[in-house]
Coordinates of C-alpha atoms in Angstrom, one line a residue:
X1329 CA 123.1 56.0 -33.2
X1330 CA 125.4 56.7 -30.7
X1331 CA 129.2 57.5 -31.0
X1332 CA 130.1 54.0 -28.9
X1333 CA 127.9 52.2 -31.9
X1334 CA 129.4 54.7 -35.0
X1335 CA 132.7 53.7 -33.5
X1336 CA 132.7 50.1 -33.8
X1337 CA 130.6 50.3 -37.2
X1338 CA 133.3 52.2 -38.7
X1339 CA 136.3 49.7 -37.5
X1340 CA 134.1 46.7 -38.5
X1341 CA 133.1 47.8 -42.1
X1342 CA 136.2 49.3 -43.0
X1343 CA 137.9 45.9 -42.6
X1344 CA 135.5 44.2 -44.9
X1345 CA 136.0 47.4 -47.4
X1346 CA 139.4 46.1 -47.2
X1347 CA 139.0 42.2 -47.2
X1348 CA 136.2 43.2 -50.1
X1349 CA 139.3 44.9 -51.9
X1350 CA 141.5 41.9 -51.6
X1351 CA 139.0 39.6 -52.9
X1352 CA 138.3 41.5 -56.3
X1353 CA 141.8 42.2 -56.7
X1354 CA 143.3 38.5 -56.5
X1355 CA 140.1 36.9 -57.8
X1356 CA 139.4 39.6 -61.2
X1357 CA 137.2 36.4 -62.7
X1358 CA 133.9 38.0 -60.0
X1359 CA 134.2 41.1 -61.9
X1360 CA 134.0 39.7 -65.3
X1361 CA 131.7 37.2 -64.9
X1362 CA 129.1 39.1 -62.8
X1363 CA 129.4 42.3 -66.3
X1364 CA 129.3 39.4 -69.0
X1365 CA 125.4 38.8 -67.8
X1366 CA 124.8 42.4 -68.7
X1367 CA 126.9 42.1 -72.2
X1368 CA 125.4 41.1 -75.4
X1369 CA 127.6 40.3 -78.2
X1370 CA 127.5 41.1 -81.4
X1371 CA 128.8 41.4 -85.3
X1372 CA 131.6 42.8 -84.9
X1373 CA 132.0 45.3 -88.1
X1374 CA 134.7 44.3 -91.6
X1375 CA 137.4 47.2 -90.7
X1376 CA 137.5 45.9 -86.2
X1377 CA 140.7 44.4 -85.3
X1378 CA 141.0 41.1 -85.4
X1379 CA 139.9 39.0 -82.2
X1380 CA 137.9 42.1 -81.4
X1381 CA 135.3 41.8 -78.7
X1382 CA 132.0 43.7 -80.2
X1383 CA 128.4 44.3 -78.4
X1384 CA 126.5 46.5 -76.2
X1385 CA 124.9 46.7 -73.0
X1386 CA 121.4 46.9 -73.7
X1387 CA 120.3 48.6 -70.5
X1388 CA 122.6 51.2 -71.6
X1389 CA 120.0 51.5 -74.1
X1390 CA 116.5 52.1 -72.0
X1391 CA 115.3 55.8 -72.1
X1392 CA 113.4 54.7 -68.9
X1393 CA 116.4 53.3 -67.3
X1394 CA 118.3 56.4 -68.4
X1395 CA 116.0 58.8 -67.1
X1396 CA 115.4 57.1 -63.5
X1397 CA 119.2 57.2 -63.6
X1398 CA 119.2 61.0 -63.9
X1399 CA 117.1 61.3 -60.7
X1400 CA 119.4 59.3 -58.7
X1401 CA 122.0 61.2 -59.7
X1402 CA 120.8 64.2 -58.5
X1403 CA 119.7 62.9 -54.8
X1404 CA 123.0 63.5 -53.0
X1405 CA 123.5 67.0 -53.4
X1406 CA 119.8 67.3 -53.2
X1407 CA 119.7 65.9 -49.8
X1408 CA 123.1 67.6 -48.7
X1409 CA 121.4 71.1 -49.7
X1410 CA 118.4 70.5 -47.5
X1411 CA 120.9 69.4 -44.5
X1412 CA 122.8 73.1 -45.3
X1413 CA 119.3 74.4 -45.1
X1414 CA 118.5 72.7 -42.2
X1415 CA 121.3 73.3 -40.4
X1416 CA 121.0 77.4 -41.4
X1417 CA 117.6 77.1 -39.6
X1418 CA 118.9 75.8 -36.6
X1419 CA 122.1 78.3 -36.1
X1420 CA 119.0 80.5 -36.5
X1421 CA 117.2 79.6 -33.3
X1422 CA 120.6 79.7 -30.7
X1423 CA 118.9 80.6 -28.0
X1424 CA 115.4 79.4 -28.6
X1425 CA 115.5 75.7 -27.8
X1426 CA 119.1 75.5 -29.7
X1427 CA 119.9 71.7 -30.5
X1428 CA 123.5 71.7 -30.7
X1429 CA 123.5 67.4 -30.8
X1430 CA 121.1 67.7 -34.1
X1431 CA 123.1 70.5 -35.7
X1432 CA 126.7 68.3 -35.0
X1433 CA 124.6 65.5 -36.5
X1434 CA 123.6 67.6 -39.5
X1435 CA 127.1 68.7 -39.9
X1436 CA 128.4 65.2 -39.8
X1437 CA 125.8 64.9 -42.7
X1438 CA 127.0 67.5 -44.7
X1439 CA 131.1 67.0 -43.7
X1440 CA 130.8 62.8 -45.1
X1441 CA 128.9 63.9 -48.2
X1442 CA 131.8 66.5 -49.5
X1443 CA 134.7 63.8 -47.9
X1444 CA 133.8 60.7 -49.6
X1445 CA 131.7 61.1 -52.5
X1446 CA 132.8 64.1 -54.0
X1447 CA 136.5 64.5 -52.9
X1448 CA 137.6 61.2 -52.0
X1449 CA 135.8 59.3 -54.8
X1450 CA 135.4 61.8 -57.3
X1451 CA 138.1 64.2 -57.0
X1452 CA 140.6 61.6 -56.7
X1453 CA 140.4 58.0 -56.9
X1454 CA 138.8 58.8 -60.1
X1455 CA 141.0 60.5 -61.6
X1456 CA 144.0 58.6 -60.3
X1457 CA 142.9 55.5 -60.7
X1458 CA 143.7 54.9 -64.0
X1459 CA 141.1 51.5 -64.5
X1460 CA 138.7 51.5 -67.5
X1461 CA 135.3 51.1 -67.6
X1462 CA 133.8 47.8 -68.6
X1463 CA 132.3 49.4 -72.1
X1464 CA 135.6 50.7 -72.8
X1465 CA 137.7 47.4 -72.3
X1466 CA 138.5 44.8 -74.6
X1467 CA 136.5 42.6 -73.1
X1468 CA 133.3 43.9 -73.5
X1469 CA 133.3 46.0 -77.0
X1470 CA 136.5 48.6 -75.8
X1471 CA 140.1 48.8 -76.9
X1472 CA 141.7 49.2 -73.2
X1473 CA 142.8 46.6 -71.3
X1474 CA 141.3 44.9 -68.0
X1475 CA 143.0 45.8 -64.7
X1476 CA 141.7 44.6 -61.8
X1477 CA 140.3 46.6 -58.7
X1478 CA 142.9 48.2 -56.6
X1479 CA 145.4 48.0 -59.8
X1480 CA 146.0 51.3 -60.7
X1481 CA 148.2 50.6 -64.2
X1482 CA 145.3 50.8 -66.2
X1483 CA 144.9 53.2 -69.5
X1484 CA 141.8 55.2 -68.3
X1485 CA 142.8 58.7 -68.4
X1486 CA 140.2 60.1 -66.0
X1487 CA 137.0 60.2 -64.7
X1488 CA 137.5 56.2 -64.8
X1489 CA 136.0 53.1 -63.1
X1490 CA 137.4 52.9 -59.6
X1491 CA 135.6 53.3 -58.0
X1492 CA 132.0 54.2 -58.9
X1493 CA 130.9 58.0 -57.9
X1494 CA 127.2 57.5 -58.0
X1495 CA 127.6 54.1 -56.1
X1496 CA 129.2 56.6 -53.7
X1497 CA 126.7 58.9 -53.3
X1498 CA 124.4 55.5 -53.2
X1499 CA 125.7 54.7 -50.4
X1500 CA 125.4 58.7 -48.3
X1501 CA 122.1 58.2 -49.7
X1502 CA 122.1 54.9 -47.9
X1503 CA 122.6 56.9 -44.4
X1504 CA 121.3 60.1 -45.1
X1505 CA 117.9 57.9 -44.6
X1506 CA 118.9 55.7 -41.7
X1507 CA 120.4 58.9 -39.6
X1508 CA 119.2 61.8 -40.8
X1509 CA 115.6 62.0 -42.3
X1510 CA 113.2 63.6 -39.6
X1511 CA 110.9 61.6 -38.3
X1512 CA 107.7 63.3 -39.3
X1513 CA 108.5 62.0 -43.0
X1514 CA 110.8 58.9 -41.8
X1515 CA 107.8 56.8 -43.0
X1516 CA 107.1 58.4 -46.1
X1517 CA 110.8 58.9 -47.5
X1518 CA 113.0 56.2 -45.8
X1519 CA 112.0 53.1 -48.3
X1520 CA 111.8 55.0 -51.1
X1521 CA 115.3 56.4 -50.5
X1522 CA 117.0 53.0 -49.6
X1523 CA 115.4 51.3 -52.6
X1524 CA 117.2 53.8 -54.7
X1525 CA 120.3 53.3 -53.2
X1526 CA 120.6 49.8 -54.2
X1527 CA 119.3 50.2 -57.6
X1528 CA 121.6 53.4 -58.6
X1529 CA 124.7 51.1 -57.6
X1530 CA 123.1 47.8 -59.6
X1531 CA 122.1 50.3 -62.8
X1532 CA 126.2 51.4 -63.3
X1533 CA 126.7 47.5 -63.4
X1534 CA 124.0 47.1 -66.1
X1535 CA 124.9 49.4 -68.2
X1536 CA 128.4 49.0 -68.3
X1537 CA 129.6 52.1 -66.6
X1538 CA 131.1 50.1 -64.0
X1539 CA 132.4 46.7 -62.6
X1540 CA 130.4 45.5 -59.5
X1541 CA 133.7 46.1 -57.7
X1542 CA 133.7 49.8 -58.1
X1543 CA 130.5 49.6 -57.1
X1544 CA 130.4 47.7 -54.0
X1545 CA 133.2 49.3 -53.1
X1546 CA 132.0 53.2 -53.7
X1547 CA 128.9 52.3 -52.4
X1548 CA 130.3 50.8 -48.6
X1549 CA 133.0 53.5 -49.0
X1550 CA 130.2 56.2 -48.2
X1551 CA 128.7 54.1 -45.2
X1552 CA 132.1 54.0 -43.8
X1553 CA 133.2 57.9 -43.9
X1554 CA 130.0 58.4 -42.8
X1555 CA 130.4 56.4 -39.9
X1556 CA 133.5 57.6 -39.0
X1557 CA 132.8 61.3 -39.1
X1558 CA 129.7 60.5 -37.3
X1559 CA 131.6 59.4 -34.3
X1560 CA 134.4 62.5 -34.8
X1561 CA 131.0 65.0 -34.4
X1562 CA 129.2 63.4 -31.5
X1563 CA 132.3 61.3 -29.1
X1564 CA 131.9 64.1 -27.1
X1565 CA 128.1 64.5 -26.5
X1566 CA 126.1 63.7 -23.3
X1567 CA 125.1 60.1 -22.1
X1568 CA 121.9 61.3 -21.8
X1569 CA 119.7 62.6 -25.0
X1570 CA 119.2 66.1 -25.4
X1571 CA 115.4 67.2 -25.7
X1572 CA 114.5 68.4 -29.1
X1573 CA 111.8 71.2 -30.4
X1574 CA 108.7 69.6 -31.3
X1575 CA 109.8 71.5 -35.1
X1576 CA 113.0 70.1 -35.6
X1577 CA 112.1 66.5 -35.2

């Protein structure tokens, strides 16, 4: 993808992110409807408040689930370690059929990974946010109250709900395959990769962890830093594309 294309990509899905953000906070009722599927009620116990919510999410409750939630939790900084390794490799050949395009790209990579998912998401709308996780509001078996997306009066202390971290690093994921993957194993990896960065985002609904708000919104987040750093690391390159070793494709 050129930087033209990154350019107006970035613009374009940053004013849905922000549309998207509208529409969950004035309209809170998507939120709660779309985590009631995954709720299941229950007794609620002699000594609960009264009026008391009670249940569990029962996907919460699947080793399987649990354990294929472990792998995708690990793929982003999996993936951004090989791009570091990658991009070593390369700084390693300046001089033999250098590819300064691919290594900008593979910085781009790396550079959109540690800005969105893990500073901008994790290192502080998380812990600023202040909203609590479905399981832990009143509405579905907590003691907090609901805020809606964007609302950050909420009781969460930290590491809280908006928006979703792994939905985050869903989304990297998400490029990471389109833009990055090297062709020799494009086939192989690509579908494999995409198909687990929809379901990672769709598990944290399920089990709870988060509203489909934080995780529509992590998730596109990611696509949009991505974007935009994409075009910041290649405005300036060439019209014409740069031959690449037959090793590094």
């Amino acid at each position: 993808m050129d930087a033209g294309r990154a350019r107006k990509a970035f613009w374009a899905l940053l004013a849905v992110w922000i549309l998207l953000l509208a529409l969950f906070y004035f309209d809170p009722q998507i939120d709660k409807t779309i985590t009631g599927y995954f709720f299941q009620p229950a007794q609620c116990s002699a000594d609960s408040m009264p009026f008391a919510v009670c249940g569990i999410f029962p996907y919460a409750q699947n080793a399987f689930l649990n354990h294929l939630r472990d792998l995708f939790f690990y793929l982003p900084p999996v993936c951004g370690v090989y791009l570091l390794i990658r991009l070593i490799v390369i700084q390693l050949r300046r001089g033999r059929g250098y590819d300064s395009a691919l290594a900008r790209r593979i910085m781009a990579g790396i550079v959109s990974l540690l800005l969105g998912p893990a500073l901008l998401v994790n290192g502080i709308l998380k812990e600023f946010s202040h909203r609590p996780r479905p399981r832990n509001t009143d509405l579905f078996g907590g003691t907090l109250g609901f805020v809606p997306a964007g609302d950050f009066s909420g009781a969460c202390g930290s590491n809280c709900s908006f928006i979703s971290g792994e939905a985050a690093g869903a989304g990297w994921v998400f490029c990471f395959a389109l833009f990055l993957l090297p062709s020799r194993v494009r086939t192989a990896l690509m579908p494999p990769l995409i198909a687990a960065a929809l379901i990672a985002p769709a598990m944290r609904v399920a089990f709870g962890g988060h509203y489909f708000s934080d995780t529509a919104l992590g998730w596109l987040s990611s696509v949009v830093i991505f974007l935009g750093i994409w075009y910041l690391f290649t405005r300036n390159e060439a019209e014409r594309p740069v031959s690449r070793p037959a090793h590094l494709k």
